[in-house]
Amino acid sequence: LPTYQSALAAGLDLPAAVPADAPVELGPGARAAIPTGFAVALPPGSEGQIRPRSGLALRHGVTVLNAPGTIDADYRGELHVILVNNGEEAFVVARGMRIAQLVIAPIQQATLVESASLEPTPRAAGGFGSTGITRPMDEGCDE
């Protein structure tokens, strides 16, 4: 079963449930849905978030393709993790290998209301990078 690896860990580590005699090899740029061997029944008002493991990303360039992947509270099938190899070398996924994390989080469903306009804010329609610093920190930025 998935386990928390420390007393204060936010996510349960998910193991790969590929056959012991048939590991999955991901070449550079390849992706695959890797089974975990288990299903969950999450309570209403929660979701499961499938997140990458930082060690796999740092050391091998392997990450969760649709991070975070969402598991809805009404889903009852086996959990799979979509891994992608962004590294330069092939990566082998073996049985029992910890491949991702599962974080259980509360959710809220919105009630959408159609409107011709929105309440103004100082940011307005400023998009990507509109609230960030545009110069490197070492150029005399006091922030």
Coordinates of N, CA and C in Angstrom, one line a residue:
L1 N 0.8 -1.2 0.0 CA 0.0 0.0 0.0 C 0.9 1.2 0.0
P2 N 0.3 2.3 -0.5 CA 1.1 3.6 -0.4 C 1.3 4.0 1.0
T3 N 2.5 4.7 1.3 CA 2.8 5.0 2.6 C 3.3 6.5 2.6
Y4 N 3.2 7.1 3.8 CA 3.8 8.4 4.1 C 5.2 8.0 4.5
Q5 N 6.2 8.7 3.9 CA 7.6 8.4 4.2 C 8.2 9.1 5.5
S6 N 7.4 10.0 6.0 CA 7.9 10.7 7.2 C 6.6 11.1 8.0
A7 N 6.8 11.4 9.3 CA 5.7 11.8 10.1 C 4.9 13.0 9.6
L8 N 5.5 14.0 9.0 CA 4.9 15.2 8.5 C 4.7 15.3 7.0
A9 N 4.9 14.1 6.3 CA 4.8 14.1 4.8 C 3.4 14.5 4.4
A10 N 3.3 15.3 3.4 CA 2.0 15.7 2.8 C 1.4 14.6 1.9
G11 N 2.3 13.9 1.2 CA 1.8 12.9 0.2 C 2.2 11.5 0.5
L12 N 1.3 10.6 0.1 CA 1.6 9.2 0.2 C 2.4 8.8 -1.1
D13 N 3.5 8.1 -0.9 CA 4.2 7.6 -2.1 C 3.5 6.5 -2.8
L14 N 3.3 6.6 -4.1 CA 2.6 5.6 -4.9 C 3.6 4.6 -5.5
P15 N 3.5 3.3 -5.4 CA 4.4 2.4 -6.0 C 3.9 2.0 -7.4
A16 N 4.8 1.6 -8.2 CA 4.5 1.0 -9.5 C 4.0 -0.4 -9.3
A17 N 3.0 -0.8 -10.0 CA 2.5 -2.2 -9.9 C 2.6 -2.9 -11.3
V18 N 3.8 -2.7 -11.9 CA 4.0 -3.4 -13.2 C 4.5 -4.8 -12.8
P19 N 4.3 -5.8 -13.7 CA 4.8 -7.1 -13.4 C 6.3 -7.2 -13.1
A20 N 6.7 -8.0 -12.1 CA 8.1 -8.1 -11.7 C 8.9 -8.5 -12.9
D21 N 8.4 -9.3 -13.8 CA 9.2 -9.8 -14.9 C 9.0 -8.9 -16.2
A22 N 8.3 -7.8 -16.1 CA 8.0 -6.9 -17.2 C 8.1 -5.5 -16.8
P23 N 9.2 -5.0 -16.5 CA 9.3 -3.5 -16.1 C 9.0 -2.7 -17.4
V24 N 8.7 -1.4 -17.2 CA 8.4 -0.6 -18.3 C 9.6 0.4 -18.5
E25 N 10.1 0.4 -19.7 CA 11.2 1.2 -20.1 C 10.6 2.5 -20.8
L26 N 11.0 3.6 -20.3 CA 10.6 4.9 -20.9 C 11.8 5.5 -21.6
G27 N 11.8 5.5 -22.9 CA 12.9 6.2 -23.6 C 12.8 7.7 -23.4
P28 N 13.8 8.4 -23.8 CA 13.7 9.9 -23.7 C 12.5 10.4 -24.5
G29 N 11.7 11.2 -23.9 CA 10.5 11.7 -24.5 C 9.3 10.8 -24.5
A30 N 9.4 9.6 -24.0 CA 8.3 8.6 -23.9 C 7.5 8.9 -22.7
R31 N 6.2 8.4 -22.8 CA 5.3 8.5 -21.7 C 4.5 7.2 -21.6
A32 N 4.0 6.9 -20.4 CA 3.2 5.7 -20.2 C 2.3 5.8 -19.0
A33 N 1.2 5.2 -19.0 CA 0.3 5.1 -17.8 C 0.7 3.9 -17.0
I34 N 1.3 4.2 -15.8 CA 1.8 3.1 -14.9 C 0.8 2.8 -13.9
P35 N 0.4 1.5 -13.8 CA -0.6 1.1 -12.7 C 0.0 1.2 -11.4
T36 N -0.9 1.4 -10.4 CA -0.4 1.4 -9.0 C -0.9 0.2 -8.2
G37 N -1.9 -0.5 -8.7 CA -2.4 -1.7 -8.1 C -3.5 -1.4 -7.0
F38 N -3.9 -0.2 -6.9 CA -5.0 0.0 -5.9 C -5.9 1.1 -6.3
A39 N -7.1 1.2 -5.7 CA -8.1 2.2 -5.9 C -8.4 2.8 -4.6
V40 N -9.1 4.0 -4.6 CA -9.4 4.7 -3.4 C -10.9 5.1 -3.4
A41 N -11.5 5.3 -2.3 CA -12.8 5.9 -2.2 C -12.7 7.2 -1.3
L42 N -12.5 8.3 -2.0 CA -12.3 9.5 -1.3 C -13.6 10.1 -0.8
P43 N -13.6 10.8 0.3 CA -14.9 11.3 0.8 C -15.4 12.5 0.0
P44 N -16.7 12.8 -0.1 CA -17.2 13.9 -0.8 C -16.5 15.2 -0.2
G45 N -16.2 16.1 -1.1 CA -15.6 17.4 -0.7 C -14.0 17.3 -0.7
S46 N -13.5 16.2 -1.3 CA -12.1 16.0 -1.4 C -11.7 15.6 -2.8
E47 N -10.4 15.7 -3.0 CA -9.8 15.1 -4.3 C -8.5 14.5 -4.0
G48 N -8.0 13.7 -4.8 CA -6.7 13.2 -4.8 C -5.8 13.9 -5.8
Q49 N -4.7 14.4 -5.4 CA -3.8 15.0 -6.4 C -2.5 14.1 -6.6
I50 N -2.3 13.7 -7.8 CA -1.1 12.9 -8.2 C 0.0 13.9 -8.5
R51 N 1.1 13.9 -7.8 CA 2.2 14.8 -8.0 C 3.5 14.1 -8.2
P52 N 4.4 14.7 -8.9 CA 5.7 14.1 -9.1 C 6.5 13.9 -7.9
R53 N 7.5 13.0 -7.9 CA 8.5 12.9 -6.9 C 9.7 13.7 -7.3
S54 N 10.1 14.6 -6.4 CA 11.2 15.5 -6.7 C 12.5 14.7 -7.1
G55 N 12.8 13.6 -6.4 CA 14.0 12.9 -6.7 C 14.1 12.3 -8.1
L56 N 12.9 11.8 -8.6 CA 12.9 11.3 -10.0 C 13.1 12.4 -11.0
A57 N 12.5 13.5 -10.7 CA 12.6 14.7 -11.6 C 14.0 15.2 -11.6
L58 N 14.6 15.4 -10.5 CA 16.0 15.9 -10.4 C 17.0 15.0 -11.0
R59 N 17.0 13.7 -10.6 CA 18.0 12.8 -11.0 C 17.8 12.2 -12.4
H60 N 16.5 12.1 -12.9 CA 16.3 11.4 -14.1 C 15.5 12.1 -15.1
G61 N 14.9 13.3 -14.7 CA 14.0 14.0 -15.6 C 12.6 13.4 -15.8
V62 N 12.3 12.5 -14.9 CA 11.0 11.7 -15.0 C 10.0 12.5 -14.1
T63 N 8.8 12.8 -14.6 CA 7.8 13.5 -13.9 C 6.4 13.0 -14.3
V64 N 5.4 13.5 -13.6 CA 4.0 13.2 -13.9 C 3.6 14.2 -15.0
L65 N 3.1 13.7 -16.1 CA 2.8 14.5 -17.2 C 1.7 15.5 -17.0
N66 N 0.7 15.1 -16.4 CA -0.5 16.0 -16.1 C -0.5 16.6 -14.7
A67 N 0.6 16.9 -14.2 CA 0.7 17.3 -12.8 C 0.0 18.6 -12.4
P68 N -0.7 18.7 -11.4 CA -1.2 17.5 -10.6 C -2.3 16.8 -11.3
G69 N -2.3 15.5 -11.4 CA -3.5 14.8 -11.9 C -4.5 14.7 -10.8
T70 N -5.8 14.8 -11.2 CA -6.9 14.8 -10.2 C -7.6 13.5 -10.2
I71 N -7.9 13.0 -8.9 CA -8.7 11.9 -8.7 C -10.0 12.4 -8.1
D72 N -11.1 12.3 -8.7 CA -12.4 12.8 -8.2 C -12.9 11.8 -7.1
A73 N -13.7 12.4 -6.2 CA -14.2 11.6 -5.1 C -15.1 10.5 -5.6
D74 N -15.7 10.6 -6.8 CA -16.6 9.5 -7.2 C -15.9 8.5 -8.1
Y75 N -14.6 8.6 -8.3 CA -13.8 7.6 -9.2 C -13.5 6.4 -8.3
R76 N -13.7 5.2 -8.9 CA -13.5 4.0 -8.2 C -12.5 3.0 -8.9
G77 N -11.9 3.4 -10.0 CA -11.1 2.5 -10.7 C -9.6 2.5 -10.1
E78 N -8.8 1.6 -10.7 CA -7.4 1.5 -10.3 C -6.7 2.9 -10.6
L79 N -5.9 3.3 -9.8 CA -5.1 4.6 -10.0 C -3.9 4.2 -10.9
H80 N -3.7 5.1 -11.9 CA -2.6 5.0 -12.8 C -1.9 6.4 -12.8
V81 N -0.6 6.4 -13.0 CA 0.2 7.6 -13.0 C 0.8 7.7 -14.4
I82 N 0.6 8.9 -15.0 CA 1.1 9.1 -16.4 C 2.5 9.7 -16.2
L83 N 3.5 8.9 -16.4 CA 4.9 9.3 -16.3 C 5.4 9.7 -17.7
V84 N 6.3 10.7 -17.7 CA 7.0 11.1 -18.9 C 8.5 11.2 -18.6
N85 N 9.3 10.8 -19.5 CA 10.7 10.9 -19.4 C 11.3 12.1 -20.1
N86 N 11.5 13.2 -19.4 CA 12.1 14.3 -20.0 C 13.6 14.3 -20.0
G87 N 14.2 13.2 -19.5 CA 15.6 13.1 -19.4 C 16.2 12.7 -20.8
E88 N 17.6 12.5 -20.7 CA 18.3 12.2 -22.0 C 18.6 10.7 -22.1
E89 N 18.3 9.9 -21.0 CA 18.6 8.5 -21.1 C 17.3 7.7 -20.8
A90 N 17.2 6.5 -21.2 CA 16.1 5.6 -20.9 C 15.9 5.5 -19.4
F91 N 14.7 5.3 -18.9 CA 14.4 5.1 -17.5 C 13.5 3.9 -17.4
V92 N 13.9 3.0 -16.4 CA 13.2 1.8 -16.2 C 12.3 1.9 -15.0
V93 N 11.0 1.6 -15.1 CA 10.0 1.6 -14.0 C 9.9 0.2 -13.6
A94 N 10.3 -0.2 -12.4 CA 10.3 -1.5 -11.9 C 9.2 -1.7 -10.8
R95 N 8.7 -2.9 -10.6 CA 7.7 -3.2 -9.6 C 8.1 -2.6 -8.2
G96 N 7.2 -1.9 -7.6 CA 7.4 -1.4 -6.2 C 8.2 -0.1 -6.2
M97 N 8.7 0.4 -7.3 CA 9.4 1.6 -7.3 C 8.4 2.8 -7.0
R98 N 8.8 3.7 -6.1 CA 7.9 4.8 -5.8 C 8.0 5.8 -6.9
I99 N 6.8 6.0 -7.6 CA 6.8 6.8 -8.8 C 6.1 8.2 -8.7
A100 N 5.3 8.4 -7.7 CA 4.6 9.7 -7.6 C 4.1 9.8 -6.2
Q101 N 3.4 10.9 -5.9 CA 2.8 11.1 -4.6 C 1.3 11.4 -4.7
L102 N 0.6 10.9 -3.7 CA -0.9 11.2 -3.7 C -1.1 12.1 -2.5
V103 N -1.7 13.3 -2.8 CA -2.0 14.3 -1.7 C -3.6 14.4 -1.7
I104 N -4.2 14.2 -0.6 CA -5.6 14.3 -0.4 C -5.9 15.8 0.0
A105 N -6.8 16.4 -0.7 CA -7.0 17.9 -0.5 C -8.5 18.2 -0.5
P106 N -8.9 19.2 0.3 CA -10.3 19.6 0.2 C -10.6 20.4 -1.1
I107 N -11.8 20.3 -1.6 CA -12.2 21.1 -2.8 C -13.5 21.9 -2.5
Q108 N -13.7 22.8 -3.3 CA -15.0 23.5 -3.3 C -15.5 23.6 -4.7
Q109 N -16.8 23.3 -4.9 CA -17.3 23.5 -6.2 C -18.0 24.9 -6.3
A110 N -17.7 25.6 -7.4 CA -18.2 26.9 -7.6 C -19.6 26.9 -8.3
T111 N -20.3 28.0 -8.0 CA -21.6 28.2 -8.7 C -21.3 29.3 -9.6
L112 N -21.4 29.1 -10.9 CA -21.0 30.1 -11.9 C -22.2 31.0 -12.2
V113 N -21.9 32.2 -12.4 CA -22.9 33.2 -12.7 C -22.5 34.0 -13.9
E114 N -23.3 34.1 -14.9 CA -22.9 34.8 -16.1 C -23.0 36.3 -15.8
S115 N -22.0 37.1 -16.3 CA -22.0 38.5 -16.1 C -21.4 39.2 -17.3
A116 N -21.8 40.4 -17.5 CA -21.3 41.2 -18.6 C -20.0 41.9 -18.3
S117 N -19.7 42.1 -17.0 CA -18.5 42.7 -16.5 C -18.1 42.2 -15.2
L118 N -16.8 42.4 -14.8 CA -16.3 42.0 -13.5 C -15.9 43.2 -12.7
E119 N -15.9 43.0 -11.4 CA -15.4 44.1 -10.5 C -14.0 44.4 -10.8
P120 N -13.6 45.7 -11.0 CA -12.2 46.1 -11.3 C -11.3 45.8 -10.2
T121 N -10.0 45.6 -10.5 CA -8.9 45.5 -9.5 C -7.7 46.2 -10.1
P122 N -6.7 46.5 -9.3 CA -5.5 47.2 -9.8 C -4.8 46.4 -10.9
R123 N -4.8 45.1 -10.8 CA -4.2 44.2 -11.8 C -4.9 44.2 -13.1
A124 N -6.2 44.2 -13.0 CA -7.1 44.2 -14.2 C -6.8 42.9 -15.0
A125 N -6.5 43.0 -16.3 CA -6.3 41.9 -17.1 C -4.8 41.5 -17.3
G126 N -4.0 42.1 -16.4 CA -2.5 41.8 -16.5 C -2.3 40.3 -16.4
G127 N -1.7 39.7 -17.3 CA -1.5 38.2 -17.4 C -0.1 37.8 -16.9
F128 N 0.4 36.8 -17.6 CA 1.7 36.2 -17.2 C 2.8 37.2 -16.9
G129 N 3.3 37.1 -15.7 CA 4.4 38.0 -15.3 C 4.0 39.4 -14.9
S130 N 2.7 39.7 -14.9 CA 2.3 41.1 -14.7 C 2.5 41.5 -13.3
T131 N 2.7 40.6 -12.3 CA 2.8 41.0 -10.9 C 4.3 40.7 -10.4
G132 N 5.1 40.1 -11.3 CA 6.4 39.7 -10.8 C 7.5 40.8 -11.1
I133 N 8.7 40.5 -10.5 CA 9.8 41.4 -10.7 C 10.4 41.0 -12.1
T134 N 10.7 42.0 -12.9 CA 11.2 41.7 -14.2 C 12.7 41.8 -14.4
R135 N 13.4 42.1 -13.3 CA 14.9 42.2 -13.3 C 15.5 41.2 -12.3
P136 N 16.7 40.7 -12.5 CA 17.3 39.8 -11.6 C 17.5 40.5 -10.2
M137 N 17.4 39.7 -9.2 CA 17.6 40.1 -7.8 C 18.9 40.9 -7.6
D138 N 19.9 40.5 -8.3 CA 21.3 41.1 -8.0 C 21.4 42.5 -8.7
E139 N 20.4 43.0 -9.3 CA 20.5 44.3 -10.0 C 19.9 45.4 -9.1
G140 N 20.2 45.3 -7.8 CA 19.8 46.4 -6.9 C 18.3 46.4 -6.5
C141 N 17.7 45.3 -6.6 CA 16.2 45.2 -6.2 C 16.2 45.1 -4.7
D142 N 15.4 45.9 -4.1 CA 15.2 45.9 -2.6 C 14.1 44.9 -2.2
E143 N 13.4 44.3 -3.1 CA 12.3 43.5 -2.7 C 12.7 42.1 -2.3

